[in-house]
XYZ file of C-alpha atoms in Angstrom:
283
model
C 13.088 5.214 20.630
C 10.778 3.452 18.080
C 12.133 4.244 14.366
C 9.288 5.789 12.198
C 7.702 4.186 9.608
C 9.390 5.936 6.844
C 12.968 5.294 8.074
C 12.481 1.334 8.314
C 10.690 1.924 4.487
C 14.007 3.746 3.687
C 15.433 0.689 5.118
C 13.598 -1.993 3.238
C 14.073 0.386 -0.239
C 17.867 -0.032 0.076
C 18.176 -3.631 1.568
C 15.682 -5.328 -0.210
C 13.885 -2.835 -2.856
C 10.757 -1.087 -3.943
C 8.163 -4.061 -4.335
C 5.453 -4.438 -2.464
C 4.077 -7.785 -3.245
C -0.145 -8.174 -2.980
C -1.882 -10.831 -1.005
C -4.654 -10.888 -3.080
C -7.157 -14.037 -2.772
C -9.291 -13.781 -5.755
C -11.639 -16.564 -6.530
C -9.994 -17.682 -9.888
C -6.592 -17.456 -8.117
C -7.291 -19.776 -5.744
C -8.782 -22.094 -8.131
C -5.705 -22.249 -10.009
C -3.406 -22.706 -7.012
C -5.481 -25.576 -6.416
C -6.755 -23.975 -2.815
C -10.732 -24.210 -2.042
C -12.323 -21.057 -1.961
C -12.581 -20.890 2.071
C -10.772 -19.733 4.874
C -8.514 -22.458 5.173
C -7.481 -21.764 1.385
C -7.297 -18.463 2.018
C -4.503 -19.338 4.896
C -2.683 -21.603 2.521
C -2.214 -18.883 -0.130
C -1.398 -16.041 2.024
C 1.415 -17.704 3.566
C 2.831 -19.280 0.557
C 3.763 -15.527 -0.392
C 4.792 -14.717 2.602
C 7.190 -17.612 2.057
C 7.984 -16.880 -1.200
C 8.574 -12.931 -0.526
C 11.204 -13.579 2.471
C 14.543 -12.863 1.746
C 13.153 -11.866 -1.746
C 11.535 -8.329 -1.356
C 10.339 -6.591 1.641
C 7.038 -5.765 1.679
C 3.719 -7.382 1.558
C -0.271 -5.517 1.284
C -3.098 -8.288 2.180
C -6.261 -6.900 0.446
C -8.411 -7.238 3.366
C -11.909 -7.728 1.551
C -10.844 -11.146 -0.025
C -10.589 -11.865 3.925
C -13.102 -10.510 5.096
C -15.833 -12.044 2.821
C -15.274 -15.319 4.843
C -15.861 -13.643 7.958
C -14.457 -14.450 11.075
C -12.716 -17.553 9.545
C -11.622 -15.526 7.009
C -10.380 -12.880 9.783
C -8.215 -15.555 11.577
C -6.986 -16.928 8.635
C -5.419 -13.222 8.078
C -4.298 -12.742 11.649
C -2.038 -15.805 10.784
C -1.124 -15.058 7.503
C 0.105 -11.165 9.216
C 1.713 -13.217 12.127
C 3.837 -15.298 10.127
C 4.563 -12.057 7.457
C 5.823 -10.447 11.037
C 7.810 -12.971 12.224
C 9.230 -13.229 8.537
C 10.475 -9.219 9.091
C 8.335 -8.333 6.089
C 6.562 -4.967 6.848
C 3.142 -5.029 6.482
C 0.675 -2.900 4.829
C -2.961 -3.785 5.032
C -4.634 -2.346 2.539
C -8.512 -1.903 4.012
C -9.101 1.934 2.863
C -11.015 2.637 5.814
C -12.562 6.233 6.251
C -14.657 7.706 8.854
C -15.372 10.807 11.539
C -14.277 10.777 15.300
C -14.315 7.619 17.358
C -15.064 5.690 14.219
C -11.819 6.235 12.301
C -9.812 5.934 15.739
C -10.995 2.577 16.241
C -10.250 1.802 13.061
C -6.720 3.214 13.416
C -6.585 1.436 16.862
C -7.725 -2.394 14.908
C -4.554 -1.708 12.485
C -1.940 0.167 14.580
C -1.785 -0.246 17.712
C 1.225 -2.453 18.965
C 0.041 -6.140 19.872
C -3.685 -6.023 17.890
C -4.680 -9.293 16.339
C -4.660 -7.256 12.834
C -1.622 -5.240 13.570
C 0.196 -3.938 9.976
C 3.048 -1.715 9.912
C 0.417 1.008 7.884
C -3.139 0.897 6.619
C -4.585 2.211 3.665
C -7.259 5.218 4.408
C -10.100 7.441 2.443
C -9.486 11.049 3.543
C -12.726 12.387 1.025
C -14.510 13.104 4.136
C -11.609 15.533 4.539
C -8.219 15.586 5.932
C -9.143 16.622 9.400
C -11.297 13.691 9.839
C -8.285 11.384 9.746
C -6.186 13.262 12.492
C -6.862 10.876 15.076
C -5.124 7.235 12.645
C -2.423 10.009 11.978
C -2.103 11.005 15.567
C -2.096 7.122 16.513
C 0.589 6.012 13.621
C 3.010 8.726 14.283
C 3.071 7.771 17.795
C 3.517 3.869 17.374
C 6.272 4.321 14.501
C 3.185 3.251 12.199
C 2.646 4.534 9.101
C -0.602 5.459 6.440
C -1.039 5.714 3.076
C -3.985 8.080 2.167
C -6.102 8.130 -0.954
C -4.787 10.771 -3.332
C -5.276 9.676 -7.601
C -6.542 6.378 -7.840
C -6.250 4.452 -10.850
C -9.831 3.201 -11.578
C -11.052 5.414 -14.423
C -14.325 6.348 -12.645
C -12.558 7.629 -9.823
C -11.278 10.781 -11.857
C -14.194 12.772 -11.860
C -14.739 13.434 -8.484
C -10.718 13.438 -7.628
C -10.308 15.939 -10.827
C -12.991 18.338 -9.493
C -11.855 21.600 -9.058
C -12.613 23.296 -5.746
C -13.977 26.784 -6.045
C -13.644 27.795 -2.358
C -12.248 27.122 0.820
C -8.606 26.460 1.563
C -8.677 23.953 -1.780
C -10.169 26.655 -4.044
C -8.310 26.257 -7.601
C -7.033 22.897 -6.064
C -8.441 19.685 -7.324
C -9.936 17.286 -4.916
C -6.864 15.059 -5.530
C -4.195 17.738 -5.136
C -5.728 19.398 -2.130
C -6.016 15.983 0.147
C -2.141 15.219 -1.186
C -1.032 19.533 -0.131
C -2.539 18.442 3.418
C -0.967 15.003 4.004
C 2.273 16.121 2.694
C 2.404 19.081 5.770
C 2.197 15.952 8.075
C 5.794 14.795 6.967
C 7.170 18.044 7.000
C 9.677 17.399 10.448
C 10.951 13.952 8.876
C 14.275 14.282 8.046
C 14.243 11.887 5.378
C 10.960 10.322 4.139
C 7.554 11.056 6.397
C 5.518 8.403 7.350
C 2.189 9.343 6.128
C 2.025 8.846 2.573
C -0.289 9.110 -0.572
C -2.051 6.605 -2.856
C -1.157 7.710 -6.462
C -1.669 5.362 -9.273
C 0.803 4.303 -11.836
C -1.894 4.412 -14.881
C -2.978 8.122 -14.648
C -1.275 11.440 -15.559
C -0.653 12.665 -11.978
C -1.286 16.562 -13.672
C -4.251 16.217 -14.949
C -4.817 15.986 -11.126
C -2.556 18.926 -10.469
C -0.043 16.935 -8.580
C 3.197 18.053 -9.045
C 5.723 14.665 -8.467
C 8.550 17.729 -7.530
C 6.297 18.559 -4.320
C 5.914 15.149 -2.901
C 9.894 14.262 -2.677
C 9.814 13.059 1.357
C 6.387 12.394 1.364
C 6.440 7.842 0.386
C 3.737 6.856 -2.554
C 2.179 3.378 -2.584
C 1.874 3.384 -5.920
C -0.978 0.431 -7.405
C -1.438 -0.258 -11.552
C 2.073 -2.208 -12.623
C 1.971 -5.129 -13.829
C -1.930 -6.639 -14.335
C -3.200 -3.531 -14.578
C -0.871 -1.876 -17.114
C 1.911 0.309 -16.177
C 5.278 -0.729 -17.581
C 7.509 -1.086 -14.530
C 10.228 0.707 -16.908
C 7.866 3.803 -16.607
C 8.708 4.214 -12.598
C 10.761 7.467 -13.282
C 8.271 9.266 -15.556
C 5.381 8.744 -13.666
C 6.819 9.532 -10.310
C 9.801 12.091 -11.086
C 11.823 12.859 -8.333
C 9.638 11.304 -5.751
C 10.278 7.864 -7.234
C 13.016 7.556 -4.888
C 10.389 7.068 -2.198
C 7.629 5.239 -4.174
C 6.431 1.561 -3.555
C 5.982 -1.151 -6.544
C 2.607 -2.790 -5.677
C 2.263 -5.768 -7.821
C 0.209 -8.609 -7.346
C -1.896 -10.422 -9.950
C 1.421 -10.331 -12.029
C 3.106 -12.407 -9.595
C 0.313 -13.997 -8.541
C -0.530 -15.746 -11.961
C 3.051 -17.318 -11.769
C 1.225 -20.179 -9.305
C 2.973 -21.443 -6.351
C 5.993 -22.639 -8.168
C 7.287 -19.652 -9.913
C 6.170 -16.864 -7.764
C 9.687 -16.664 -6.026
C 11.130 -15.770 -9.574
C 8.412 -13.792 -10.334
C 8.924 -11.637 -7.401
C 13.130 -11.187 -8.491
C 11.931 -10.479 -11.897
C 9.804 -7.668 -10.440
C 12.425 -6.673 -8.332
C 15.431 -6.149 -10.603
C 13.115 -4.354 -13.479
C 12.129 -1.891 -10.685
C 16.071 -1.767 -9.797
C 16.652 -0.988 -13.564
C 13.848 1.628 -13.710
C 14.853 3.573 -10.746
C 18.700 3.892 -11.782
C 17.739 5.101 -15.953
Protein backbone atom coordinates (compact mmCIF):
# COMPACT_ATOMS: atom_id res chain seq x y z
CA UNK A 1 0.00 0.00 0.00
CA UNK A 2 1.34 3.48 -1.01
CA UNK A 3 2.05 5.60 2.35
CA UNK A 4 0.14 8.99 2.22
CA UNK A 5 1.62 12.07 1.82
CA UNK A 6 1.37 13.20 5.31
CA UNK A 7 2.97 10.08 6.87
CA UNK A 8 6.27 10.31 4.63
CA UNK A 9 6.02 14.42 5.74
CA UNK A 10 5.83 13.00 9.33
CA UNK A 11 8.74 11.10 8.18
CA UNK A 12 10.92 13.79 6.73
CA UNK A 13 9.82 16.20 10.04
CA UNK A 14 11.53 13.68 12.36
CA UNK A 15 14.50 12.42 10.15
CA UNK A 16 15.52 15.39 8.61
CA UNK A 17 13.28 18.51 9.91
CA UNK A 18 10.81 21.20 9.09
CA UNK A 19 12.60 23.17 6.15
CA UNK A 20 11.46 23.33 3.04
CA UNK A 21 14.13 24.89 1.00
CA UNK A 22 12.84 27.23 -2.29
CA UNK A 23 14.08 26.79 -5.79
CA UNK A 24 13.61 30.12 -6.63
CA UNK A 25 15.41 31.48 -9.97
CA UNK A 26 15.12 35.14 -9.71
CA UNK A 27 16.92 37.26 -12.18
CA UNK A 28 19.36 38.99 -9.67
CA UNK A 29 20.00 35.52 -8.15
CA UNK A 30 21.23 34.12 -10.98
CA UNK A 31 23.33 37.00 -11.76
CA UNK A 32 25.08 36.64 -8.62
CA UNK A 33 25.61 32.88 -8.85
CA UNK A 34 27.26 33.75 -11.93
CA UNK A 35 24.46 31.60 -14.09
CA UNK A 36 23.00 33.39 -17.43
CA UNK A 37 19.56 34.18 -17.19
CA UNK A 38 18.32 31.11 -19.52
CA UNK A 39 17.28 27.75 -19.27
CA UNK A 40 20.48 26.24 -19.06
CA UNK A 41 21.18 28.61 -15.93
CA UNK A 42 18.14 27.89 -14.68
CA UNK A 43 19.26 23.94 -14.69
CA UNK A 44 22.55 24.81 -13.11
CA UNK A 45 20.94 26.55 -10.10
CA UNK A 46 18.18 24.25 -9.44
CA UNK A 47 20.34 21.38 -9.05
CA UNK A 48 23.01 22.98 -7.10
CA UNK A 49 20.24 23.05 -4.24
CA UNK A 50 19.16 20.02 -4.81
CA UNK A 51 22.78 19.10 -4.11
CA UNK A 52 23.22 21.20 -1.43
CA UNK A 53 19.75 20.18 0.38
CA UNK A 54 20.57 16.22 0.29
CA UNK A 55 21.36 14.77 3.37
CA UNK A 56 20.81 18.35 4.76
CA UNK A 57 16.94 18.90 4.98
CA UNK A 58 14.20 17.18 3.26
CA UNK A 59 12.22 19.11 1.28
CA UNK A 60 12.46 21.26 -1.72
CA UNK A 61 9.37 23.82 -3.55
CA UNK A 62 10.57 24.90 -7.27
CA UNK A 63 8.57 28.15 -7.93
CA UNK A 64 7.35 27.13 -11.20
CA UNK A 65 6.93 30.70 -12.89
CA UNK A 66 10.77 31.42 -12.79
CA UNK A 67 10.54 28.14 -15.11
CA UNK A 68 8.10 28.68 -16.92
CA UNK A 69 9.01 32.19 -18.28
CA UNK A 70 11.65 30.34 -20.46
CA UNK A 71 9.17 28.16 -21.84
CA UNK A 72 9.65 24.85 -22.93
CA UNK A 73 13.45 25.13 -22.24
CA UNK A 74 12.67 26.42 -19.17
CA UNK A 75 10.09 23.38 -18.64
CA UNK A 76 12.85 20.73 -19.30
CA UNK A 77 15.26 22.38 -17.42
CA UNK A 78 12.66 21.76 -14.36
CA UNK A 79 11.77 18.22 -15.32
CA UNK A 80 15.57 17.65 -14.62
CA UNK A 81 16.05 19.69 -11.83
CA UNK A 82 12.61 17.46 -10.17
CA UNK A 83 14.33 14.23 -11.56
CA UNK A 84 17.47 14.61 -9.89
CA UNK A 85 15.50 16.20 -6.46
CA UNK A 86 13.65 12.53 -6.82
CA UNK A 87 16.36 10.47 -7.20
CA UNK A 88 18.03 12.56 -4.28
CA UNK A 89 14.77 11.24 -1.92
CA UNK A 90 13.92 14.90 -1.38
CA UNK A 91 10.06 15.25 -1.55
CA UNK A 92 8.93 17.61 -3.79
CA UNK A 93 6.51 20.34 -3.67
CA UNK A 94 5.89 22.40 -6.74
CA UNK A 95 4.59 25.35 -5.90
CA UNK A 96 2.38 26.50 -9.25
CA UNK A 97 -0.98 27.64 -7.32
CA UNK A 98 -3.05 26.42 -9.98
CA UNK A 99 -6.96 26.89 -9.71
CA UNK A 100 -9.70 26.03 -11.96
CA UNK A 101 -13.40 24.22 -12.56
CA UNK A 102 -13.89 20.56 -13.88
CA UNK A 103 -11.58 19.05 -16.45
CA UNK A 104 -9.36 22.06 -16.11
CA UNK A 105 -8.17 21.62 -12.52
CA UNK A 106 -7.99 17.68 -13.13
CA UNK A 107 -5.56 18.10 -15.74
CA UNK A 108 -3.80 20.21 -13.81
CA UNK A 109 -3.84 17.75 -10.88
CA UNK A 110 -3.04 14.98 -13.48
CA UNK A 111 0.44 17.35 -14.92
CA UNK A 112 1.60 17.35 -11.04
CA UNK A 113 0.39 14.04 -9.51
CA UNK A 114 0.05 11.47 -11.32
CA UNK A 115 2.84 8.73 -10.87
CA UNK A 116 5.47 8.83 -13.85
CA UNK A 117 4.46 12.66 -15.33
CA UNK A 118 7.39 14.60 -16.64
CA UNK A 119 6.44 17.32 -13.78
CA UNK A 120 5.59 14.83 -11.15
CA UNK A 121 5.99 16.56 -7.30
CA UNK A 122 5.08 14.82 -4.26
CA UNK A 123 2.16 17.94 -3.79
CA UNK A 124 1.25 21.09 -5.65
CA UNK A 125 0.26 24.28 -4.45
CA UNK A 126 -3.61 25.20 -5.41
CA UNK A 127 -6.18 28.40 -5.34
CA UNK A 128 -9.45 27.04 -3.90
CA UNK A 129 -11.23 30.96 -4.20
CA UNK A 130 -13.31 29.53 -6.85
CA UNK A 131 -14.50 27.38 -3.94
CA UNK A 132 -13.62 24.22 -2.30
CA UNK A 133 -15.74 21.98 -4.40
CA UNK A 134 -14.04 23.03 -7.47
CA UNK A 135 -10.82 21.36 -6.32
CA UNK A 136 -12.40 17.84 -5.52
CA UNK A 137 -11.15 16.27 -8.48
CA UNK A 138 -6.65 17.28 -7.54
CA UNK A 139 -7.95 16.09 -4.03
CA UNK A 140 -9.61 13.00 -5.34
CA UNK A 141 -6.37 12.37 -7.59
CA UNK A 142 -3.66 13.10 -4.60
CA UNK A 143 -5.34 11.02 -2.04
CA UNK A 144 -5.33 8.21 -4.36
CA UNK A 145 -1.57 8.41 -5.55
CA UNK A 146 -0.24 9.02 -1.83
CA UNK A 147 0.13 12.75 -3.21
CA UNK A 148 -0.46 15.51 -1.31
CA UNK A 149 -1.84 19.56 -1.73
CA UNK A 150 -1.41 22.49 -0.07
CA UNK A 151 -4.40 24.92 -0.59
CA UNK A 152 -4.47 28.68 -0.34
CA UNK A 153 -5.75 29.70 3.08
CA UNK A 154 -3.90 33.43 4.60
CA UNK A 155 -1.37 34.49 2.37
CA UNK A 156 1.20 36.78 3.37
CA UNK A 157 1.16 39.56 0.69
CA UNK A 158 -0.57 42.49 2.38
CA UNK A 159 -3.07 43.02 -0.49
CA UNK A 160 -4.25 39.66 -0.22
CA UNK A 161 -6.09 40.41 3.21
CA UNK A 162 -8.96 42.10 2.04
CA UNK A 163 -10.58 39.72 0.09
CA UNK A 164 -9.30 36.61 2.45
CA UNK A 165 -10.59 38.83 5.62
CA UNK A 166 -14.07 39.31 4.07
CA UNK A 167 -16.67 38.17 6.08
CA UNK A 168 -19.28 35.93 4.48
CA UNK A 169 -22.84 36.88 5.24
CA UNK A 170 -24.53 33.71 3.89
CA UNK A 171 -24.18 30.36 2.83
CA UNK A 172 -22.41 27.59 4.69
CA UNK A 173 -19.38 30.38 5.36
CA UNK A 174 -21.79 33.00 6.76
CA UNK A 175 -19.87 34.72 9.86
CA UNK A 176 -16.76 32.84 8.41
CA UNK A 177 -14.11 34.80 6.68
CA UNK A 178 -13.11 33.85 3.23
CA UNK A 179 -9.82 32.56 4.74
CA UNK A 180 -11.32 30.55 7.60
CA UNK A 181 -14.11 29.03 5.60
CA UNK A 182 -11.73 27.50 2.62
CA UNK A 183 -9.27 26.25 5.75
CA UNK A 184 -12.97 24.60 7.87
CA UNK A 185 -13.43 22.71 4.37
CA UNK A 186 -9.92 21.41 3.62
CA UNK A 187 -9.38 20.47 7.12
CA UNK A 188 -12.74 17.84 6.84
CA UNK A 189 -10.58 16.23 4.03
CA UNK A 190 -7.93 14.98 6.66
CA UNK A 191 -10.33 14.02 9.06
CA UNK A 192 -9.67 9.78 8.64
CA UNK A 193 -5.72 10.38 8.87
CA UNK A 194 -4.57 9.02 11.82
CA UNK A 195 -1.78 11.25 12.20
CA UNK A 196 -1.31 14.27 9.87
CA UNK A 197 -3.79 14.49 6.55
CA UNK A 198 -2.41 15.05 3.40
CA UNK A 199 -4.20 18.00 2.15
CA UNK A 200 -2.94 20.95 3.77
CA UNK A 201 -3.26 24.84 3.99
CA UNK A 202 -1.12 27.80 2.89
CA UNK A 203 -0.89 30.11 6.00
CA UNK A 204 1.71 32.73 6.14
CA UNK A 205 4.21 33.32 8.82
CA UNK A 206 3.86 37.37 8.65
CA UNK A 207 0.08 37.72 9.41
CA UNK A 208 -2.03 37.31 12.59
CA UNK A 209 -3.77 34.04 11.60
CA UNK A 210 -7.08 35.65 13.83
CA UNK A 211 -7.56 38.46 12.29
CA UNK A 212 -8.51 35.76 9.68
CA UNK A 213 -10.46 33.78 12.22
CA UNK A 214 -8.20 30.83 12.07
CA UNK A 215 -7.88 29.21 15.11
CA UNK A 216 -4.04 27.33 15.06
CA UNK A 217 -5.96 24.78 17.90
CA UNK A 218 -8.33 23.55 14.91
CA UNK A 219 -5.78 22.76 12.34
CA UNK A 220 -3.55 20.22 14.63
CA UNK A 221 -3.50 17.09 11.81
CA UNK A 222 -4.18 19.17 9.10
CA UNK A 223 0.15 20.06 7.64
CA UNK A 224 0.74 24.07 6.92
CA UNK A 225 3.28 25.14 4.28
CA UNK A 226 3.98 27.99 5.91
CA UNK A 227 5.92 30.99 3.40
CA UNK A 228 7.39 34.59 5.05
CA UNK A 229 10.70 33.39 7.25
CA UNK A 230 13.58 34.51 6.54
CA UNK A 231 13.59 37.31 3.39
CA UNK A 232 10.40 38.17 4.02
CA UNK A 233 10.41 38.74 7.79
CA UNK A 234 9.27 36.24 10.21
CA UNK A 235 11.80 35.37 12.90
CA UNK A 236 12.20 31.60 12.63
CA UNK A 237 12.20 31.80 16.66
CA UNK A 238 8.47 32.88 16.21
CA UNK A 239 7.43 29.17 14.78
CA UNK A 240 5.46 28.37 18.05
CA UNK A 241 3.48 31.62 18.35
CA UNK A 242 2.40 31.88 15.04
CA UNK A 243 1.41 28.31 14.56
CA UNK A 244 0.42 27.05 18.23
CA UNK A 245 -0.18 23.61 18.48
CA UNK A 246 -0.24 22.92 14.82
CA UNK A 247 3.44 23.83 14.56
CA UNK A 248 4.16 20.31 15.06
CA UNK A 249 2.95 19.77 11.50
CA UNK A 250 4.04 23.07 9.83
CA UNK A 251 6.73 23.41 7.00
CA UNK A 252 9.72 26.16 7.12
CA UNK A 253 9.72 27.55 3.54
CA UNK A 254 12.78 29.56 3.15
CA UNK A 255 14.44 30.52 0.17
CA UNK A 256 15.91 33.92 -0.69
CA UNK A 257 17.58 33.57 2.84
CA UNK A 258 19.47 30.69 1.76
CA UNK A 259 19.59 31.58 -1.50
CA UNK A 260 21.68 34.87 -0.99
CA UNK A 261 24.37 32.61 0.72
CA UNK A 262 25.65 31.84 -3.20
CA UNK A 263 26.70 28.47 -4.16
CA UNK A 264 29.35 28.14 -1.56
CA UNK A 265 27.59 28.65 1.65
CA UNK A 266 24.15 27.52 0.92
CA UNK A 267 24.86 24.01 2.53
CA UNK A 268 25.47 25.94 5.90
CA UNK A 269 22.87 28.12 5.29
CA UNK A 270 20.41 25.41 4.99
CA UNK A 271 21.85 23.73 8.76
CA UNK A 272 21.61 27.14 10.11
CA UNK A 273 17.94 27.17 9.06
CA UNK A 274 17.51 23.88 10.19
CA UNK A 275 18.72 23.86 13.80
CA UNK A 276 16.96 27.49 14.55
CA UNK A 277 13.70 25.78 13.41
CA UNK A 278 14.84 22.69 15.76
CA UNK A 279 15.29 25.32 18.59
CA UNK A 280 11.94 27.04 17.86
CA UNK A 281 9.85 24.01 17.80
CA UNK A 282 11.25 22.50 21.23
CA UNK A 283 10.84 26.37 23.39
Amino acid sequence: MTATFGDRLRSTFSEVGRLCVGIDPHRYLLERWGLPDDASGLREFGLRIVDATHGTAGIVKPQVAFFERHGSAGFAALERVMQEARAAELSIIADVKRGDVGTSVEAYGEAWLTPGSPLEADCMTISAFQGVGSIEAPIRLALANGKGLFVLGATSNPEAAAVQRAVMTTGKWAGRSVAAGIVDEVMTWNAQAEHLGSIGVVLGATIDLEEFGISTDDLVGTPILAPGFGHQGAAISELSRVYGRAAEGTIVSASRSILAAGPDGMRDAIRSHVDDIERAHRS
